[in-house]
mmCIF file with all atom_site columns, C-alpha atoms in Angstrom:
data_model
loop_
_atom_site.group_PDB
_atom_site.id
_atom_site.type_symbol
_atom_site.label_atom_id
_atom_site.label_alt_id
_atom_site.label_comp_id
_atom_site.label_asym_id
_atom_site.label_entity_id
_atom_site.label_seq_id
_atom_site.pdbx_PDB_ins_code
_atom_site.Cartn_x
_atom_site.Cartn_y
_atom_site.Cartn_z
_atom_site.occupancy
_atom_site.B_iso_or_equiv
_atom_site.pdbx_formal_charge
_atom_site.auth_seq_id
_atom_site.auth_comp_id
_atom_site.auth_asym_id
_atom_site.auth_atom_id
_atom_site.pdbx_PDB_model_num
ATOM 1   C CA . UNK A 1 1   ? 6.660   8.427   30.606 1.00 47.00 ? 1   UNK A CA 1
ATOM 2   C CA . UNK A 1 2   ? 6.222   4.580   30.589 1.00 47.00 ? 2   UNK A CA 1
ATOM 3   C CA . UNK A 1 3   ? 8.198   2.686   32.678 1.00 44.00 ? 3   UNK A CA 1
ATOM 4   C CA . UNK A 1 4   ? 10.361  0.010   31.228 1.00 41.00 ? 4   UNK A CA 1
ATOM 5   C CA . UNK A 1 5   ? 10.136  -2.034  35.049 1.00 38.00 ? 5   UNK A CA 1
ATOM 6   C CA . UNK A 1 6   ? 9.380   -5.315  31.990 1.00 40.00 ? 6   UNK A CA 1
ATOM 7   C CA . UNK A 1 7   ? 11.812  -5.096  29.809 1.00 37.00 ? 7   UNK A CA 1
ATOM 8   C CA . UNK A 1 8   ? 13.760  -8.045  31.193 1.00 38.00 ? 8   UNK A CA 1
ATOM 9   C CA . UNK A 1 9   ? 10.466  -10.449 30.371 1.00 38.00 ? 9   UNK A CA 1
ATOM 10  C CA . UNK A 1 10  ? 10.585  -12.079 26.989 1.00 38.00 ? 10  UNK A CA 1
ATOM 11  C CA . UNK A 1 11  ? 8.708   -10.112 23.668 1.00 41.00 ? 11  UNK A CA 1
ATOM 12  C CA . UNK A 1 12  ? 5.594   -11.796 22.668 1.00 40.00 ? 12  UNK A CA 1
ATOM 13  C CA . UNK A 1 13  ? 7.944   -13.845 20.146 1.00 37.00 ? 13  UNK A CA 1
ATOM 14  C CA . UNK A 1 14  ? 9.991   -15.563 22.572 1.00 36.00 ? 14  UNK A CA 1
ATOM 15  C CA . UNK A 1 15  ? 10.010  -19.042 23.734 1.00 36.00 ? 15  UNK A CA 1
ATOM 16  C CA . UNK A 1 16  ? 7.828   -20.207 27.090 1.00 37.00 ? 16  UNK A CA 1
ATOM 17  C CA . UNK A 1 17  ? 9.199   -20.653 30.437 1.00 39.00 ? 17  UNK A CA 1
ATOM 18  C CA . UNK A 1 18  ? 9.278   -24.335 31.545 1.00 37.00 ? 18  UNK A CA 1
ATOM 19  C CA . UNK A 1 19  ? 6.352   -25.061 33.580 1.00 40.00 ? 19  UNK A CA 1
ATOM 20  C CA . UNK A 1 20  ? 6.542   -27.343 36.448 1.00 39.00 ? 20  UNK A CA 1
ATOM 21  C CA . UNK A 1 21  ? 10.322  -27.682 36.611 1.00 39.00 ? 21  UNK A CA 1
ATOM 22  C CA . UNK A 1 22  ? 11.035  -26.616 39.694 1.00 41.00 ? 22  UNK A CA 1
ATOM 23  C CA . UNK A 1 23  ? 7.862   -27.813 42.075 1.00 42.00 ? 23  UNK A CA 1
ATOM 24  C CA . UNK A 1 24  ? 6.830   -31.009 43.237 1.00 47.00 ? 24  UNK A CA 1
ATOM 25  C CA . UNK A 1 25  ? 3.440   -30.870 42.970 1.00 57.00 ? 25  UNK A CA 1
ATOM 26  C CA . UNK A 1 26  ? 0.823   -28.681 40.730 1.00 57.00 ? 26  UNK A CA 1
ATOM 27  C CA . UNK A 1 27  ? -0.620  -27.627 44.015 1.00 56.00 ? 27  UNK A CA 1
ATOM 28  C CA . UNK A 1 28  ? 2.679   -25.783 44.439 1.00 54.00 ? 28  UNK A CA 1
ATOM 29  C CA . UNK A 1 29  ? 3.277   -24.458 41.065 1.00 50.00 ? 29  UNK A CA 1
ATOM 30  C CA . UNK A 1 30  ? -0.582  -22.776 41.360 1.00 51.00 ? 30  UNK A CA 1
ATOM 31  C CA . UNK A 1 31  ? 0.245   -21.344 45.304 1.00 52.00 ? 31  UNK A CA 1
ATOM 32  C CA . UNK A 1 32  ? 3.548   -19.614 44.056 1.00 47.00 ? 32  UNK A CA 1
ATOM 33  C CA . UNK A 1 33  ? 2.058   -18.105 40.473 1.00 50.00 ? 33  UNK A CA 1
ATOM 34  C CA . UNK A 1 34  ? -1.079  -16.458 43.467 1.00 50.00 ? 34  UNK A CA 1
ATOM 35  C CA . UNK A 1 35  ? 1.789   -15.051 45.097 1.00 49.00 ? 35  UNK A CA 1
ATOM 36  C CA . UNK A 1 36  ? 3.359   -13.446 42.234 1.00 54.00 ? 36  UNK A CA 1
ATOM 37  C CA . UNK A 1 37  ? 0.204   -12.152 40.044 1.00 66.00 ? 37  UNK A CA 1
ATOM 38  C CA . UNK A 1 38  ? -0.072  -8.455  40.592 1.00 82.00 ? 38  UNK A CA 1
ATOM 39  C CA . UNK A 1 39  ? -1.311  -6.071  37.458 1.00 96.00 ? 39  UNK A CA 1
ATOM 40  C CA . UNK A 1 40  ? -4.274  -5.907  35.560 1.00 97.00 ? 40  UNK A CA 1
ATOM 41  C CA . UNK A 1 41  ? -4.419  -6.657  31.624 1.00 98.00 ? 41  UNK A CA 1
ATOM 42  C CA . UNK A 1 42  ? -7.123  -4.704  29.515 1.00 97.00 ? 42  UNK A CA 1
ATOM 43  C CA . UNK A 1 43  ? -6.884  -6.686  26.193 1.00 96.00 ? 43  UNK A CA 1
ATOM 44  C CA . UNK A 1 44  ? -8.522  -5.819  22.617 1.00 93.00 ? 44  UNK A CA 1
ATOM 45  C CA . UNK A 1 45  ? -8.169  -9.027  21.168 1.00 93.00 ? 45  UNK A CA 1
ATOM 46  C CA . UNK A 1 46  ? -8.673  -10.107 17.250 1.00 91.00 ? 46  UNK A CA 1
ATOM 47  C CA . UNK A 1 47  ? -8.469  -13.474 15.904 1.00 90.00 ? 47  UNK A CA 1
ATOM 48  C CA . UNK A 1 48  ? -7.136  -12.481 12.438 1.00 91.00 ? 48  UNK A CA 1
ATOM 49  C CA . UNK A 1 49  ? -5.484  -9.181  12.464 1.00 94.00 ? 49  UNK A CA 1
ATOM 50  C CA . UNK A 1 50  ? -3.583  -6.545  15.606 1.00 96.00 ? 50  UNK A CA 1
ATOM 51  C CA . UNK A 1 51  ? -4.707  -7.790  19.195 1.00 96.00 ? 51  UNK A CA 1
ATOM 52  C CA . UNK A 1 52  ? -3.365  -4.852  21.942 1.00 97.00 ? 52  UNK A CA 1
ATOM 53  C CA . UNK A 1 53  ? -2.961  -5.094  25.672 1.00 97.00 ? 53  UNK A CA 1
ATOM 54  C CA . UNK A 1 54  ? -2.648  -1.916  28.247 1.00 98.00 ? 54  UNK A CA 1
ATOM 55  C CA . UNK A 1 55  ? -0.810  -3.852  31.102 1.00 98.00 ? 55  UNK A CA 1
ATOM 56  C CA . UNK A 1 56  ? -1.287  -1.485  34.415 1.00 97.00 ? 56  UNK A CA 1
ATOM 57  C CA . UNK A 1 57  ? 0.042   -1.798  37.623 1.00 95.00 ? 57  UNK A CA 1
ATOM 58  C CA . UNK A 1 58  ? 0.114   1.499   39.032 1.00 93.00 ? 58  UNK A CA 1
ATOM 59  C CA . UNK A 1 59  ? 0.335   5.341   37.816 1.00 91.00 ? 59  UNK A CA 1
ATOM 60  C CA . UNK A 1 60  ? 4.003   4.805   36.900 1.00 92.00 ? 60  UNK A CA 1
ATOM 61  C CA . UNK A 1 61  ? 4.147   1.044   35.681 1.00 94.00 ? 61  UNK A CA 1
ATOM 62  C CA . UNK A 1 62  ? 2.737   0.219   32.878 1.00 96.00 ? 62  UNK A CA 1
ATOM 63  C CA . UNK A 1 63  ? 2.750   -1.449  29.097 1.00 96.00 ? 63  UNK A CA 1
ATOM 64  C CA . UNK A 1 64  ? 1.021   -1.036  26.277 1.00 97.00 ? 64  UNK A CA 1
ATOM 65  C CA . UNK A 1 65  ? 1.729   -4.448  23.616 1.00 97.00 ? 65  UNK A CA 1
ATOM 66  C CA . UNK A 1 66  ? 0.489   -5.274  19.843 1.00 97.00 ? 66  UNK A CA 1
ATOM 67  C CA . UNK A 1 67  ? 0.439   -8.428  18.374 1.00 97.00 ? 67  UNK A CA 1
ATOM 68  C CA . UNK A 1 68  ? -0.216  -9.080  14.417 1.00 97.00 ? 68  UNK A CA 1
ATOM 69  C CA . UNK A 1 69  ? -1.203  -12.267 12.872 1.00 96.00 ? 69  UNK A CA 1
ATOM 70  C CA . UNK A 1 70  ? -3.458  -13.450 10.479 1.00 95.00 ? 70  UNK A CA 1
ATOM 71  C CA . UNK A 1 71  ? -3.546  -17.537 12.044 1.00 96.00 ? 71  UNK A CA 1
ATOM 72  C CA . UNK A 1 72  ? -6.055  -17.380 15.588 1.00 95.00 ? 72  UNK A CA 1
ATOM 73  C CA . UNK A 1 73  ? -3.961  -20.201 16.694 1.00 96.00 ? 73  UNK A CA 1
ATOM 74  C CA . UNK A 1 74  ? -0.730  -17.871 17.096 1.00 96.00 ? 74  UNK A CA 1
ATOM 75  C CA . UNK A 1 75  ? -2.877  -15.058 18.253 1.00 96.00 ? 75  UNK A CA 1
ATOM 76  C CA . UNK A 1 76  ? -4.375  -17.300 20.954 1.00 96.00 ? 76  UNK A CA 1
ATOM 77  C CA . UNK A 1 77  ? -0.433  -19.328 21.701 1.00 96.00 ? 77  UNK A CA 1
ATOM 78  C CA . UNK A 1 78  ? 0.984   -15.353 21.853 1.00 96.00 ? 78  UNK A CA 1
ATOM 79  C CA . UNK A 1 79  ? -1.974  -14.055 24.501 1.00 96.00 ? 79  UNK A CA 1
ATOM 80  C CA . UNK A 1 80  ? -0.674  -17.546 26.615 1.00 95.00 ? 80  UNK A CA 1
ATOM 81  C CA . UNK A 1 81  ? 2.891   -15.970 26.573 1.00 96.00 ? 81  UNK A CA 1
ATOM 82  C CA . UNK A 1 82  ? 1.341   -12.488 27.404 1.00 96.00 ? 82  UNK A CA 1
ATOM 83  C CA . UNK A 1 83  ? -0.502  -14.499 30.618 1.00 95.00 ? 83  UNK A CA 1
ATOM 84  C CA . UNK A 1 84  ? 2.528   -16.536 31.231 1.00 94.00 ? 84  UNK A CA 1
ATOM 85  C CA . UNK A 1 85  ? 5.283   -13.070 30.839 1.00 94.00 ? 85  UNK A CA 1
ATOM 86  C CA . UNK A 1 86  ? 3.097   -10.570 32.656 1.00 95.00 ? 86  UNK A CA 1
ATOM 87  C CA . UNK A 1 87  ? 1.242   -12.820 35.096 1.00 94.00 ? 87  UNK A CA 1
ATOM 88  C CA . UNK A 1 88  ? -1.587  -10.585 35.718 1.00 96.00 ? 88  UNK A CA 1
ATOM 89  C CA . UNK A 1 89  ? -4.594  -10.915 38.680 1.00 96.00 ? 89  UNK A CA 1
ATOM 90  C CA . UNK A 1 90  ? -6.898  -9.708  36.102 1.00 97.00 ? 90  UNK A CA 1
ATOM 91  C CA . UNK A 1 91  ? -7.680  -10.115 32.442 1.00 97.00 ? 91  UNK A CA 1
ATOM 92  C CA . UNK A 1 92  ? -9.990  -7.810  31.358 1.00 96.00 ? 92  UNK A CA 1
ATOM 93  C CA . UNK A 1 93  ? -11.332 -8.543  27.788 1.00 94.00 ? 93  UNK A CA 1
ATOM 94  C CA . UNK A 1 94  ? -13.218 -6.765  24.965 1.00 86.00 ? 94  UNK A CA 1
ATOM 95  C CA . UNK A 1 95  ? -16.302 -8.610  24.388 1.00 80.00 ? 95  UNK A CA 1
ATOM 96  C CA . UNK A 1 96  ? -20.118 -8.255  24.054 1.00 69.00 ? 96  UNK A CA 1
ATOM 97  C CA . UNK A 1 97  ? -22.596 -7.892  20.907 1.00 61.00 ? 97  UNK A CA 1
ATOM 98  C CA . UNK A 1 98  ? -19.908 -10.127 18.508 1.00 54.00 ? 98  UNK A CA 1
ATOM 99  C CA . UNK A 1 99  ? -22.725 -10.723 15.914 1.00 52.00 ? 99  UNK A CA 1
ATOM 100 C CA . UNK A 1 100 ? -25.105 -7.599  16.076 1.00 56.00 ? 100 UNK A CA 1
ATOM 101 C CA . UNK A 1 101 ? -24.667 -5.684  12.959 1.00 52.00 ? 101 UNK A CA 1
ATOM 102 C CA . UNK A 1 102 ? -21.879 -7.823  11.805 1.00 55.00 ? 102 UNK A CA 1
ATOM 103 C CA . UNK A 1 103 ? -21.344 -10.564 9.011  1.00 58.00 ? 103 UNK A CA 1
ATOM 104 C CA . UNK A 1 104 ? -20.771 -14.118 10.214 1.00 59.00 ? 104 UNK A CA 1
ATOM 105 C CA . UNK A 1 105 ? -17.296 -14.675 8.659  1.00 65.00 ? 105 UNK A CA 1
ATOM 106 C CA . UNK A 1 106 ? -14.364 -16.299 9.108  1.00 69.00 ? 106 UNK A CA 1
ATOM 107 C CA . UNK A 1 107 ? -12.821 -13.180 10.755 1.00 81.00 ? 107 UNK A CA 1
ATOM 108 C CA . UNK A 1 108 ? -15.675 -13.420 13.500 1.00 84.00 ? 108 UNK A CA 1
ATOM 109 C CA . UNK A 1 109 ? -15.440 -17.356 13.800 1.00 87.00 ? 109 UNK A CA 1
ATOM 110 C CA . UNK A 1 110 ? -11.504 -16.488 14.328 1.00 92.00 ? 110 UNK A CA 1
ATOM 111 C CA . UNK A 1 111 ? -12.550 -14.018 17.180 1.00 89.00 ? 111 UNK A CA 1
ATOM 112 C CA . UNK A 1 112 ? -14.533 -16.103 18.788 1.00 89.00 ? 112 UNK A CA 1
ATOM 113 C CA . UNK A 1 113 ? -12.093 -19.372 19.027 1.00 93.00 ? 113 UNK A CA 1
ATOM 114 C CA . UNK A 1 114 ? -9.414  -16.731 20.423 1.00 94.00 ? 114 UNK A CA 1
ATOM 115 C CA . UNK A 1 115 ? -11.630 -15.491 23.203 1.00 92.00 ? 115 UNK A CA 1
ATOM 116 C CA . UNK A 1 116 ? -12.795 -18.964 24.181 1.00 93.00 ? 116 UNK A CA 1
ATOM 117 C CA . UNK A 1 117 ? -8.946  -19.999 23.830 1.00 95.00 ? 117 UNK A CA 1
ATOM 118 C CA . UNK A 1 118 ? -8.020  -16.851 26.203 1.00 96.00 ? 118 UNK A CA 1
ATOM 119 C CA . UNK A 1 119 ? -11.073 -17.547 28.512 1.00 95.00 ? 119 UNK A CA 1
ATOM 120 C CA . UNK A 1 120 ? -9.439  -21.187 28.977 1.00 96.00 ? 120 UNK A CA 1
ATOM 121 C CA . UNK A 1 121 ? -6.065  -20.042 29.726 1.00 96.00 ? 121 UNK A CA 1
ATOM 122 C CA . UNK A 1 122 ? -7.151  -17.519 32.008 1.00 96.00 ? 122 UNK A CA 1
ATOM 123 C CA . UNK A 1 123 ? -9.026  -20.325 34.152 1.00 96.00 ? 123 UNK A CA 1
ATOM 124 C CA . UNK A 1 124 ? -6.150  -22.616 33.814 1.00 94.00 ? 124 UNK A CA 1
ATOM 125 C CA . UNK A 1 125 ? -3.843  -20.268 35.808 1.00 93.00 ? 125 UNK A CA 1
ATOM 126 C CA . UNK A 1 126 ? -6.373  -19.235 38.010 1.00 93.00 ? 126 UNK A CA 1
ATOM 127 C CA . UNK A 1 127 ? -6.690  -15.868 36.646 1.00 96.00 ? 127 UNK A CA 1
ATOM 128 C CA . UNK A 1 128 ? -10.188 -13.806 37.197 1.00 96.00 ? 128 UNK A CA 1
ATOM 129 C CA . UNK A 1 129 ? -11.505 -13.455 33.710 1.00 97.00 ? 129 UNK A CA 1
ATOM 130 C CA . UNK A 1 130 ? -13.497 -10.242 33.463 1.00 96.00 ? 130 UNK A CA 1
ATOM 131 C CA . UNK A 1 131 ? -15.664 -9.505  30.137 1.00 92.00 ? 131 UNK A CA 1
ATOM 132 C CA . UNK A 1 132 ? -16.263 -5.810  29.351 1.00 89.00 ? 132 UNK A CA 1
ATOM 133 C CA . UNK A 1 133 ? -18.788 -4.965  26.776 1.00 82.00 ? 133 UNK A CA 1
ATOM 134 C CA . UNK A 1 134 ? -17.857 -3.054  23.310 1.00 78.00 ? 134 UNK A CA 1
ATOM 135 C CA . UNK A 1 135 ? -20.903 -1.610  23.608 1.00 75.00 ? 135 UNK A CA 1
ATOM 136 C CA . UNK A 1 136 ? -20.375 -0.338  27.201 1.00 69.00 ? 136 UNK A CA 1
ATOM 137 C CA . UNK A 1 137 ? -17.190 1.215   25.749 1.00 73.00 ? 137 UNK A CA 1
ATOM 138 C CA . UNK A 1 138 ? -18.130 2.531   22.705 1.00 72.00 ? 138 UNK A CA 1
ATOM 139 C CA . UNK A 1 139 ? -21.197 3.952   24.774 1.00 72.00 ? 139 UNK A CA 1
ATOM 140 C CA . UNK A 1 140 ? -19.222 6.671   26.713 1.00 73.00 ? 140 UNK A CA 1
ATOM 141 C CA . UNK A 1 141 ? -15.396 6.174   26.454 1.00 82.00 ? 141 UNK A CA 1
ATOM 142 C CA . UNK A 1 142 ? -15.327 6.978   23.264 1.00 84.00 ? 142 UNK A CA 1
ATOM 143 C CA . UNK A 1 143 ? -17.064 10.038  23.412 1.00 86.00 ? 143 UNK A CA 1
ATOM 144 C CA . UNK A 1 144 ? -14.786 10.728  26.682 1.00 90.00 ? 144 UNK A CA 1
ATOM 145 C CA . UNK A 1 145 ? -11.753 10.114  25.054 1.00 91.00 ? 145 UNK A CA 1
ATOM 146 C CA . UNK A 1 146 ? -12.891 12.503  22.006 1.00 89.00 ? 146 UNK A CA 1
ATOM 147 C CA . UNK A 1 147 ? -13.798 15.105  24.180 1.00 90.00 ? 147 UNK A CA 1
ATOM 148 C CA . UNK A 1 148 ? -10.341 15.342  26.090 1.00 91.00 ? 148 UNK A CA 1
ATOM 149 C CA . UNK A 1 149 ? -11.624 14.212  29.601 1.00 92.00 ? 149 UNK A CA 1
ATOM 150 C CA . UNK A 1 150 ? -9.290  10.798  30.065 1.00 94.00 ? 150 UNK A CA 1
ATOM 151 C CA . UNK A 1 151 ? -5.819  11.807  31.536 1.00 94.00 ? 151 UNK A CA 1
ATOM 152 C CA . UNK A 1 152 ? -3.235  11.181  29.534 1.00 95.00 ? 152 UNK A CA 1
ATOM 153 C CA . UNK A 1 153 ? -4.895  9.771   26.363 1.00 96.00 ? 153 UNK A CA 1
ATOM 154 C CA . UNK A 1 154 ? -4.778  12.962  23.962 1.00 94.00 ? 154 UNK A CA 1
ATOM 155 C CA . UNK A 1 155 ? -5.741  12.916  20.245 1.00 93.00 ? 155 UNK A CA 1
ATOM 156 C CA . UNK A 1 156 ? -2.465  15.068  18.430 1.00 92.00 ? 156 UNK A CA 1
ATOM 157 C CA . UNK A 1 157 ? -2.173  16.285  14.927 1.00 89.00 ? 157 UNK A CA 1
ATOM 158 C CA . UNK A 1 158 ? 1.254   15.186  13.607 1.00 86.00 ? 158 UNK A CA 1
ATOM 159 C CA . UNK A 1 159 ? 2.827   15.485  10.296 1.00 78.00 ? 159 UNK A CA 1
ATOM 160 C CA . UNK A 1 160 ? 2.567   12.573  8.134  1.00 73.00 ? 160 UNK A CA 1
ATOM 161 C CA . UNK A 1 161 ? 5.064   10.525  5.754  1.00 74.00 ? 161 UNK A CA 1
ATOM 162 C CA . UNK A 1 162 ? 3.758   12.316  2.866  1.00 74.00 ? 162 UNK A CA 1
ATOM 163 C CA . UNK A 1 163 ? 3.730   15.738  3.930  1.00 73.00 ? 163 UNK A CA 1
ATOM 164 C CA . UNK A 1 164 ? -0.160  15.985  5.329  1.00 78.00 ? 164 UNK A CA 1
ATOM 165 C CA . UNK A 1 165 ? -1.049  16.354  9.202  1.00 84.00 ? 165 UNK A CA 1
ATOM 166 C CA . UNK A 1 166 ? -2.727  13.412  10.118 1.00 87.00 ? 166 UNK A CA 1
ATOM 167 C CA . UNK A 1 167 ? -4.508  13.026  13.765 1.00 91.00 ? 167 UNK A CA 1
ATOM 168 C CA . UNK A 1 168 ? -2.696  9.876   15.934 1.00 94.00 ? 168 UNK A CA 1
ATOM 169 C CA . UNK A 1 169 ? -4.025  8.865   19.375 1.00 96.00 ? 169 UNK A CA 1
ATOM 170 C CA . UNK A 1 170 ? -0.838  9.249   22.523 1.00 97.00 ? 170 UNK A CA 1
ATOM 171 C CA . UNK A 1 171 ? -0.866  7.770   25.673 1.00 97.00 ? 171 UNK A CA 1
ATOM 172 C CA . UNK A 1 172 ? 1.957   9.548   27.971 1.00 93.00 ? 172 UNK A CA 1
ATOM 173 C CA . UNK A 1 173 ? 3.523   10.518  24.993 1.00 91.00 ? 173 UNK A CA 1
ATOM 174 C CA . UNK A 1 174 ? 3.471   6.790   23.285 1.00 95.00 ? 174 UNK A CA 1
ATOM 175 C CA . UNK A 1 175 ? 2.014   7.049   19.866 1.00 95.00 ? 175 UNK A CA 1
ATOM 176 C CA . UNK A 1 176 ? -0.922  4.323   19.425 1.00 97.00 ? 176 UNK A CA 1
ATOM 177 C CA . UNK A 1 177 ? -2.497  2.445   17.311 1.00 96.00 ? 177 UNK A CA 1
ATOM 178 C CA . UNK A 1 178 ? -6.208  1.828   17.372 1.00 93.00 ? 178 UNK A CA 1
ATOM 179 C CA . UNK A 1 179 ? -6.876  -1.609  19.264 1.00 95.00 ? 179 UNK A CA 1
ATOM 180 C CA . UNK A 1 180 ? -4.035  -0.387  21.822 1.00 97.00 ? 180 UNK A CA 1
ATOM 181 C CA . UNK A 1 181 ? -6.406  2.946   22.789 1.00 95.00 ? 181 UNK A CA 1
ATOM 182 C CA . UNK A 1 182 ? -9.265  0.835   22.866 1.00 93.00 ? 182 UNK A CA 1
ATOM 183 C CA . UNK A 1 183 ? -7.558  -1.272  24.899 1.00 95.00 ? 183 UNK A CA 1
ATOM 184 C CA . UNK A 1 184 ? -7.058  1.755   27.397 1.00 96.00 ? 184 UNK A CA 1
ATOM 185 C CA . UNK A 1 185 ? -10.648 2.525   27.135 1.00 94.00 ? 185 UNK A CA 1
ATOM 186 C CA . UNK A 1 186 ? -11.644 -1.373  28.185 1.00 94.00 ? 186 UNK A CA 1
ATOM 187 C CA . UNK A 1 187 ? -9.351  -0.436  31.446 1.00 96.00 ? 187 UNK A CA 1
ATOM 188 C CA . UNK A 1 188 ? -10.770 2.938   31.689 1.00 94.00 ? 188 UNK A CA 1
ATOM 189 C CA . UNK A 1 189 ? -14.163 1.633   31.480 1.00 91.00 ? 189 UNK A CA 1
ATOM 190 C CA . UNK A 1 190 ? -13.443 -1.358  34.190 1.00 93.00 ? 190 UNK A CA 1
ATOM 191 C CA . UNK A 1 191 ? -11.702 0.673   36.360 1.00 94.00 ? 191 UNK A CA 1
ATOM 192 C CA . UNK A 1 192 ? -13.297 4.362   37.042 1.00 91.00 ? 192 UNK A CA 1
ATOM 193 C CA . UNK A 1 193 ? -17.079 3.256   35.538 1.00 87.00 ? 193 UNK A CA 1
ATOM 194 C CA . UNK A 1 194 ? -17.581 -0.238  37.233 1.00 88.00 ? 194 UNK A CA 1
ATOM 195 C CA . UNK A 1 195 ? -14.836 -0.185  40.273 1.00 93.00 ? 195 UNK A CA 1
ATOM 196 C CA . UNK A 1 196 ? -15.894 3.708   40.777 1.00 93.00 ? 196 UNK A CA 1
ATOM 197 C CA . UNK A 1 197 ? -12.308 4.448   41.606 1.00 94.00 ? 197 UNK A CA 1
ATOM 198 C CA . UNK A 1 198 ? -10.344 7.518   40.476 1.00 94.00 ? 198 UNK A CA 1
ATOM 199 C CA . UNK A 1 199 ? -8.118  7.724   37.031 1.00 95.00 ? 199 UNK A CA 1
ATOM 200 C CA . UNK A 1 200 ? -4.818  6.830   38.267 1.00 94.00 ? 200 UNK A CA 1
ATOM 201 C CA . UNK A 1 201 ? -3.541  8.920   35.294 1.00 93.00 ? 201 UNK A CA 1
ATOM 202 C CA . UNK A 1 202 ? -4.684  12.124  36.694 1.00 80.00 ? 202 UNK A CA 1
ATOM 203 C CA . UNK A 1 203 ? -1.656  14.376  37.045 1.00 68.00 ? 203 UNK A CA 1
#
C-alpha cells in the first residue's frame, strides 16, 4: 500500500514556502537543502495537458501525483512546487525525440518550454537533472509492462461507469492514468537498465 508519509506536505496547488527567511546567506540555504534532499522524482511532463510524477524513496515510501493544466506557465510553476515540497536528489524527465513523427504545433512548443523551465529550476536548486529518452522507454519498458513483468504494475479489467468492462493500469492497488503509468516506466527504465539495480518492488 502507498505510504502517506508525504501527507503533511502542501499539495501542488498550495502556497510556496518562503525562501531565505531564516538563513544568513544563500550558501547556507543551499547547504541545508542539500542535506534534506533524498528521493528520486520520475516525471512524464506536459505543457498543455497532464503532467505526472512517481516519487520514490524506498519500497514502502513512494507517491504518485498528477496535475492537469493547459497553461504551460502554470505547469512550470507546479513543477517548481513539487521540487520545493518533495526536495528530490534527482529528477528523471522523459525527453527524447520531441520532433520526429510529430507535428510541430503549440502543444510541442509549450512542452519544450516546460522542460526548459524544469531543467533551469533543477539547476537553481542544485538537483541532478537526468534525461530519459521516450524511445528508450517505449522500446522495452512498455513491453515488459504489457507482459506483466514489472512487479507492482498490473493491467486489470474493471467495470466501467456505463457497465461495460474496461482495462485500467494499477500500481500497488492504486489506479493510474496513462501519464502516471509512463512516469513509473521512466523510473523503471532508469533504475533497472541505466543503473542496473534490482526492482525494489519485487515482493
